[in-house]
Each structure stands twice: as structure tokens, then as C-alpha cells.
Amino acid sequence: KEALIYATKTQVKYLFKESGLLKSIENAFLLEIRNNFIFYLKDDIINKSEIQMHELNFTISLVENNEEKIKSIIEKGELLGLSPVDKLIKYNKGELALEFITDLSYKFKLALSAKKYEDCLEYCTKLNEKEYYTQLCNVSIQECEVEVAEKCLVYLKEYKRLLMLLVCSKNVDKINNYIDLFDPNTKILALLILNDKDAFLSNFFGKNVSCDELIE
């Protein structure tokens, strides 16, 4: 397939479903492109300059869903920086780059786009930052990945949401695993849900008292 290559006031760019940068050249009049070289007119002189077509080839491979070509480009290290990660995610191909990326924040982003939530949790543990747990928590709740969401909420100490998650996912029996971590209000709600009236009243009044004693 053919792409449109054009010059702006400061750059040579391409257009193939989306636009991208090939080279920065100011005030150039584009004449010809041949064998990865551009010929352009500047200050009444014809100039020749090499351009890298890797990003354009990468974009074409994504649009054409050519996974072998995508892997080949990534393996050869032909893409500069980590900006192609966003394109991989956009075209739902993030998983292809996971083994070639070392930056944990980008591995997390790719794994999240590929719905590899257990891997995301592993990266969260290594990164140990709230923002990643929050992202994973929100997505995993939407996708009904209860165990992953549960671990995220424990890390975030969002115990009321954790309680609601366990109730909505019919994991009420697991409430007792966390009840000692809950703040007083959440603990009261948890005890009500567990239907342990004696424990609820004891917690509510701050002393040991049974239902029978209260009635009396």
C-alpha cells in the first residue's frame, strides 16, 4: 500500500490512516523520495538526506494486521523510544511487545491493554505505586476479575469498596479475612452483612453485650 509523504514548514511527514514524523527539515520544498532518501530544495540548492522508514512501515503493518512484520520490526530494535507502545495498544497488539519491553510502567500498560491482569498485578507489586493499583483495580472490577480487584483494594486500603466487592461477587465468607483491617463504620456494616448480631451490638456499644441482655 502507498502512503502520502509531504512537507510542512518544519517537517517531512507521512499520512497512512494516521500521520507521523519522518524527518525535521525547515523551509524545504520536497522534490523526490528514492531508496530511503529524500531530495529537497532549500535556499536554491538541491539537498539529499536519508530518512528512516521504520515508523511508517510499522504503522502499515499495524493497519494491515501483519503480526509477523510487527514482531520483526520490534525484534530488530528498529523503533526508537517507547512511543510505538501507544500504537500497539490502539490496534490491540500490545501483547506482541511485552517480551521486548523492559520498562515496567510500559509493560504494565501493554499487559493491561492485552487483559493480562495477573501480569499487571505482578508489575504493580514491583512498581509499588498507587496509580498503577488504582488503574488495575478499576479495570478489573469492570471486567469482573474479582481476585485481582480484591488484592488491589487491600493494597489501596479501600475497605468499603472491598466489602461491596465481596458481597456483590458472593464471596461473603471472605469478609472475615479482612474484618480486623476495616475502619469502625465498615466493620459495623460487615458484621451486619454477616448477620452476627451479638458481634454487631458489641462493636456498636463498645462492650460485650448479647441480644438477650439488650432486650432485658
mmCIF file of C-alpha atoms in Angstrom:
data_model
loop_
_atom_site.group_PDB
_atom_site.id
_atom_site.type_symbol
_atom_site.label_atom_id
_atom_site.label_comp_id
_atom_site.label_asym_id
_atom_site.label_seq_id
_atom_site.Cartn_x
_atom_site.Cartn_y
_atom_site.Cartn_z
ATOM 1 C CA LYS A 1 0.000 0.000 0.000
ATOM 2 C CA GLU A 2 1.098 3.560 -0.652
ATOM 3 C CA ALA A 3 1.424 6.348 1.883
ATOM 4 C CA LEU A 4 1.314 10.081 1.305
ATOM 5 C CA ILE A 5 4.596 11.782 2.200
ATOM 6 C CA TYR A 6 4.534 15.550 2.418
ATOM 7 C CA ALA A 7 6.469 18.512 3.788
ATOM 8 C CA THR A 8 5.300 21.147 6.253
ATOM 9 C CA LYS A 9 7.222 24.287 7.166
ATOM 10 C CA THR A 10 9.451 22.395 9.598
ATOM 11 C CA GLN A 11 8.967 18.653 8.995
ATOM 12 C CA VAL A 12 8.642 15.835 6.489
ATOM 13 C CA LYS A 13 5.651 13.725 7.494
ATOM 14 C CA TYR A 14 3.676 10.731 6.278
ATOM 15 C CA LEU A 15 -0.032 10.005 6.145
ATOM 16 C CA PHE A 16 -1.275 6.427 6.198
ATOM 17 C CA LYS A 17 -4.582 6.319 8.066
ATOM 18 C CA GLU A 18 -2.764 8.460 10.631
ATOM 19 C CA SER A 19 0.132 10.884 10.395
ATOM 20 C CA GLY A 20 3.683 10.602 11.680
ATOM 21 C CA LEU A 21 7.079 12.268 11.501
ATOM 22 C CA LEU A 22 9.868 11.141 9.158
ATOM 23 C CA LYS A 23 12.369 13.982 9.479
ATOM 24 C CA SER A 24 12.672 17.556 10.714
ATOM 25 C CA ILE A 25 13.714 19.959 7.952
ATOM 26 C CA GLU A 26 12.841 23.641 7.945
ATOM 27 C CA ASN A 27 11.613 25.528 4.899
ATOM 28 C CA ALA A 28 12.234 22.685 2.463
ATOM 29 C CA PHE A 29 10.473 22.037 -0.834
ATOM 30 C CA LEU A 30 10.142 18.285 -1.258
ATOM 31 C CA LEU A 31 11.175 17.040 -4.709
ATOM 32 C CA GLU A 32 11.515 13.253 -4.616
ATOM 33 C CA ILE A 33 11.828 10.199 -2.366
ATOM 34 C CA ARG A 34 14.015 7.345 -3.565
ATOM 35 C CA ASN A 35 15.563 4.370 -1.695
ATOM 36 C CA ASN A 36 15.028 5.879 1.762
ATOM 37 C CA PHE A 37 16.481 9.222 0.675
ATOM 38 C CA ILE A 38 14.624 12.463 0.216
ATOM 39 C CA PHE A 39 15.640 15.117 -2.260
ATOM 40 C CA TYR A 40 14.521 18.615 -1.406
ATOM 41 C CA LEU A 41 15.099 22.186 -2.450
ATOM 42 C CA LYS A 42 16.322 24.648 0.160
ATOM 43 C CA ASP A 43 17.955 28.028 -0.409
ATOM 44 C CA ASP A 44 18.022 27.306 -4.163
ATOM 45 C CA ILE A 45 20.124 24.181 -3.566
ATOM 46 C CA ILE A 46 19.019 20.570 -4.087
ATOM 47 C CA ASN A 47 19.825 18.552 -0.977
ATOM 48 C CA LYS A 48 19.811 14.831 -0.266
ATOM 49 C CA SER A 49 19.084 13.342 3.161
ATOM 50 C CA GLU A 50 18.463 9.832 4.456
ATOM 51 C CA ILE A 51 15.190 9.143 6.246
ATOM 52 C CA GLN A 52 14.165 6.245 8.472
ATOM 53 C CA MET A 53 11.032 4.493 7.252
ATOM 54 C CA HIS A 54 10.682 2.191 10.274
ATOM 55 C CA GLU A 55 7.800 4.068 11.869
ATOM 56 C CA LEU A 56 5.875 4.214 8.605
ATOM 57 C CA ASN A 57 6.486 0.502 7.940
ATOM 58 C CA PHE A 58 5.400 -0.222 11.497
ATOM 59 C CA THR A 59 2.171 1.746 11.046
ATOM 60 C CA ILE A 60 1.426 -0.007 7.751
ATOM 61 C CA SER A 61 1.996 -3.401 9.409
ATOM 62 C CA LEU A 62 -0.411 -2.490 12.204
ATOM 63 C CA VAL A 63 -3.104 -1.306 9.805
ATOM 64 C CA GLU A 64 -2.699 -4.449 7.692
ATOM 65 C CA ASN A 65 -2.646 -6.652 10.831
ATOM 66 C CA ASN A 66 0.663 -8.208 9.764
ATOM 67 C CA GLU A 67 1.826 -9.698 13.087
ATOM 68 C CA GLU A 68 4.964 -11.315 11.642
ATOM 69 C CA LYS A 69 6.154 -7.977 10.276
ATOM 70 C CA ILE A 70 5.300 -6.215 13.548
ATOM 71 C CA LYS A 71 7.331 -8.748 15.553
ATOM 72 C CA SER A 72 10.220 -8.494 13.106
ATOM 73 C CA ILE A 73 10.376 -4.699 13.434
ATOM 74 C CA ILE A 74 10.256 -4.903 17.242
ATOM 75 C CA GLU A 75 12.856 -7.700 17.451
ATOM 76 C CA LYS A 76 15.302 -5.792 15.257
ATOM 77 C CA GLY A 77 15.026 -2.777 17.538
ATOM 78 C CA GLU A 78 14.147 -0.536 14.628
ATOM 79 C CA LEU A 79 11.726 1.586 16.638
ATOM 80 C CA LEU A 80 13.173 4.452 18.638
ATOM 81 C CA GLY A 81 11.998 5.068 22.185
ATOM 82 C CA LEU A 82 8.733 3.794 23.593
ATOM 83 C CA SER A 83 6.240 5.893 21.604
ATOM 84 C CA PRO A 84 5.152 2.894 19.439
ATOM 85 C CA VAL A 85 3.637 1.356 22.582
ATOM 86 C CA ASP A 86 0.602 3.622 22.259
ATOM 87 C CA LYS A 87 0.106 2.485 18.669
ATOM 88 C CA LEU A 88 0.326 -1.168 19.681
ATOM 89 C CA ILE A 89 -2.338 -0.563 22.306
ATOM 90 C CA LYS A 90 -4.501 1.387 19.855
ATOM 91 C CA TYR A 91 -4.511 -1.571 17.451
ATOM 92 C CA ASN A 92 -4.899 -4.177 20.241
ATOM 93 C CA LYS A 93 -1.424 -5.594 19.636
ATOM 94 C CA GLY A 94 0.166 -4.727 22.978
ATOM 95 C CA GLU A 95 0.872 -8.342 23.874
ATOM 96 C CA LEU A 96 3.286 -8.681 20.933
ATOM 97 C CA ALA A 97 5.767 -6.274 22.524
ATOM 98 C CA LEU A 98 5.662 -7.488 26.131
ATOM 99 C CA GLU A 99 8.755 -9.671 25.935
ATOM 100 C CA PHE A 100 10.797 -6.919 24.261
ATOM 101 C CA ILE A 101 9.968 -4.076 26.681
ATOM 102 C CA THR A 102 11.937 -3.719 29.915
ATOM 103 C CA ASP A 103 10.352 -0.556 31.341
ATOM 104 C CA LEU A 104 7.858 -1.812 33.954
ATOM 105 C CA SER A 105 5.439 1.088 33.534
ATOM 106 C CA TYR A 106 5.149 0.331 29.814
ATOM 107 C CA LYS A 107 4.925 -3.409 30.448
ATOM 108 C CA PHE A 108 2.017 -2.655 32.779
ATOM 109 C CA LYS A 109 0.338 -0.515 30.122
ATOM 110 C CA LEU A 110 0.767 -3.205 27.461
ATOM 111 C CA ALA A 111 -0.406 -6.019 29.741
ATOM 112 C CA LEU A 112 -3.466 -4.011 30.760
ATOM 113 C CA SER A 113 -4.401 -3.448 27.117
ATOM 114 C CA ALA A 114 -3.951 -7.190 26.495
ATOM 115 C CA LYS A 115 -6.166 -8.028 29.523
ATOM 116 C CA LYS A 116 -3.340 -9.918 31.223
ATOM 117 C CA TYR A 117 -4.454 -8.859 34.682
ATOM 118 C CA GLU A 118 -2.324 -11.276 36.705
ATOM 119 C CA ASP A 119 0.765 -9.950 34.924
ATOM 120 C CA CYS A 120 -0.411 -6.413 35.670
ATOM 121 C CA LEU A 121 -0.645 -7.306 39.345
ATOM 122 C CA GLU A 122 2.931 -8.584 39.262
ATOM 123 C CA TYR A 123 4.120 -5.303 37.720
ATOM 124 C CA CYS A 124 2.114 -3.350 40.315
ATOM 125 C CA THR A 125 3.914 -5.218 43.085
ATOM 126 C CA LYS A 126 7.291 -4.298 41.616
ATOM 127 C CA LEU A 127 6.351 -0.689 40.874
ATOM 128 C CA ASN A 128 4.683 -0.278 44.282
ATOM 129 C CA GLU A 129 2.841 2.892 43.284
ATOM 130 C CA LYS A 130 -0.784 3.756 43.994
ATOM 131 C CA GLU A 131 -1.631 4.959 40.475
ATOM 132 C CA TYR A 132 -0.997 1.539 38.913
ATOM 133 C CA TYR A 133 -3.039 -0.304 41.527
ATOM 134 C CA THR A 134 -5.872 2.193 41.017
ATOM 135 C CA GLN A 135 -5.880 1.697 37.240
ATOM 136 C CA LEU A 136 -5.802 -2.074 37.567
ATOM 137 C CA CYS A 137 -8.469 -2.053 40.261
ATOM 138 C CA ASN A 138 -10.945 -0.043 38.188
ATOM 139 C CA VAL A 139 -10.421 -2.141 35.066
ATOM 140 C CA SER A 140 -10.538 -5.478 36.895
ATOM 141 C CA ILE A 141 -13.821 -4.527 38.590
ATOM 142 C CA GLN A 142 -15.314 -3.645 35.210
ATOM 143 C CA GLU A 143 -14.086 -6.957 33.799
ATOM 144 C CA CYS A 144 -15.287 -8.951 36.858
ATOM 145 C CA GLU A 145 -11.746 -10.055 37.719
ATOM 146 C CA VAL A 146 -12.647 -10.323 41.390
ATOM 147 C CA GLU A 147 -9.430 -11.776 42.823
ATOM 148 C CA VAL A 148 -7.257 -9.153 41.143
ATOM 149 C CA ALA A 149 -9.584 -6.347 42.231
ATOM 150 C CA GLU A 150 -9.602 -7.742 45.771
ATOM 151 C CA LYS A 151 -5.799 -7.605 46.039
ATOM 152 C CA CYS A 152 -5.732 -4.084 44.624
ATOM 153 C CA LEU A 153 -8.311 -2.825 47.102
ATOM 154 C CA VAL A 154 -6.378 -4.339 50.005
ATOM 155 C CA TYR A 155 -3.229 -2.511 48.872
ATOM 156 C CA LEU A 156 -5.188 0.731 48.421
ATOM 157 C CA LYS A 157 -6.873 0.252 51.817
ATOM 158 C CA GLU A 158 -10.251 0.970 50.236
ATOM 159 C CA TYR A 159 -12.055 -1.346 52.600
ATOM 160 C CA LYS A 160 -15.618 -0.207 51.965
ATOM 161 C CA ARG A 161 -15.214 -0.935 48.247
ATOM 162 C CA LEU A 162 -13.583 -4.241 49.170
ATOM 163 C CA LEU A 163 -16.583 -5.145 51.312
ATOM 164 C CA MET A 164 -19.001 -4.310 48.498
ATOM 165 C CA LEU A 165 -16.883 -6.303 46.045
ATOM 166 C CA LEU A 166 -17.008 -9.394 48.248
ATOM 167 C CA VAL A 167 -20.759 -9.056 48.719
ATOM 168 C CA CYS A 168 -21.526 -8.452 45.035
ATOM 169 C CA SER A 169 -19.295 -11.340 43.965
ATOM 170 C CA LYS A 170 -20.949 -13.652 46.520
ATOM 171 C CA ASN A 171 -17.713 -14.064 48.461
ATOM 172 C CA VAL A 172 -19.254 -13.112 51.796
ATOM 173 C CA ASP A 173 -17.298 -15.843 53.585
ATOM 174 C CA LYS A 174 -14.070 -13.968 52.817
ATOM 175 C CA ILE A 175 -15.193 -10.909 54.795
ATOM 176 C CA ASN A 176 -13.808 -12.440 57.989
ATOM 177 C CA ASN A 177 -10.338 -12.465 56.396
ATOM 178 C CA TYR A 178 -10.305 -8.663 56.411
ATOM 179 C CA ILE A 179 -12.658 -7.628 59.181
ATOM 180 C CA ASP A 180 -9.831 -6.675 61.555
ATOM 181 C CA LEU A 181 -8.497 -4.268 58.921
ATOM 182 C CA PHE A 182 -11.783 -2.416 58.470
ATOM 183 C CA ASP A 183 -12.409 1.019 59.929
ATOM 184 C CA PRO A 184 -15.196 1.112 62.585
ATOM 185 C CA ASN A 185 -18.036 2.070 60.215
ATOM 186 C CA THR A 186 -17.085 -0.523 57.607
ATOM 187 C CA LYS A 187 -16.706 -3.127 60.333
ATOM 188 C CA ILE A 188 -20.246 -2.446 61.591
ATOM 189 C CA LEU A 189 -21.578 -2.833 58.061
ATOM 190 C CA ALA A 190 -19.603 -6.049 57.607
ATOM 191 C CA LEU A 191 -20.977 -7.515 60.833
ATOM 192 C CA LEU A 192 -24.499 -6.633 59.769
ATOM 193 C CA ILE A 193 -23.922 -8.390 56.474
ATOM 194 C CA LEU A 194 -22.579 -11.431 58.260
ATOM 195 C CA ASN A 195 -25.718 -11.328 60.387
ATOM 196 C CA ASP A 196 -23.714 -11.717 63.580
ATOM 197 C CA LYS A 197 -25.987 -9.675 65.821
ATOM 198 C CA ASP A 198 -24.069 -10.204 69.051
ATOM 199 C CA ALA A 199 -20.791 -9.105 67.474
ATOM 200 C CA PHE A 200 -22.537 -6.139 65.861
ATOM 201 C CA LEU A 201 -24.030 -4.942 69.140
ATOM 202 C CA SER A 202 -20.739 -5.424 70.952
ATOM 203 C CA ASN A 203 -18.954 -3.327 68.351
ATOM 204 C CA PHE A 204 -21.716 -0.703 68.296
ATOM 205 C CA PHE A 205 -21.885 -0.174 72.066
ATOM 206 C CA GLY A 206 -18.181 -0.692 72.696
ATOM 207 C CA LYS A 207 -18.667 -3.551 75.171
ATOM 208 C CA ASN A 208 -19.617 -7.194 75.234
ATOM 209 C CA VAL A 209 -23.389 -7.451 75.202
ATOM 210 C CA SER A 210 -25.697 -10.068 73.729
ATOM 211 C CA CYS A 211 -29.059 -9.523 72.080
ATOM 212 C CA ASP A 212 -30.802 -11.117 75.041
ATOM 213 C CA GLU A 213 -29.072 -8.802 77.513
ATOM 214 C CA LEU A 214 -30.024 -5.748 75.480
ATOM 215 C CA ILE A 215 -33.681 -6.790 75.300
ATOM 216 C CA GLU A 216 -33.735 -7.284 79.037
#
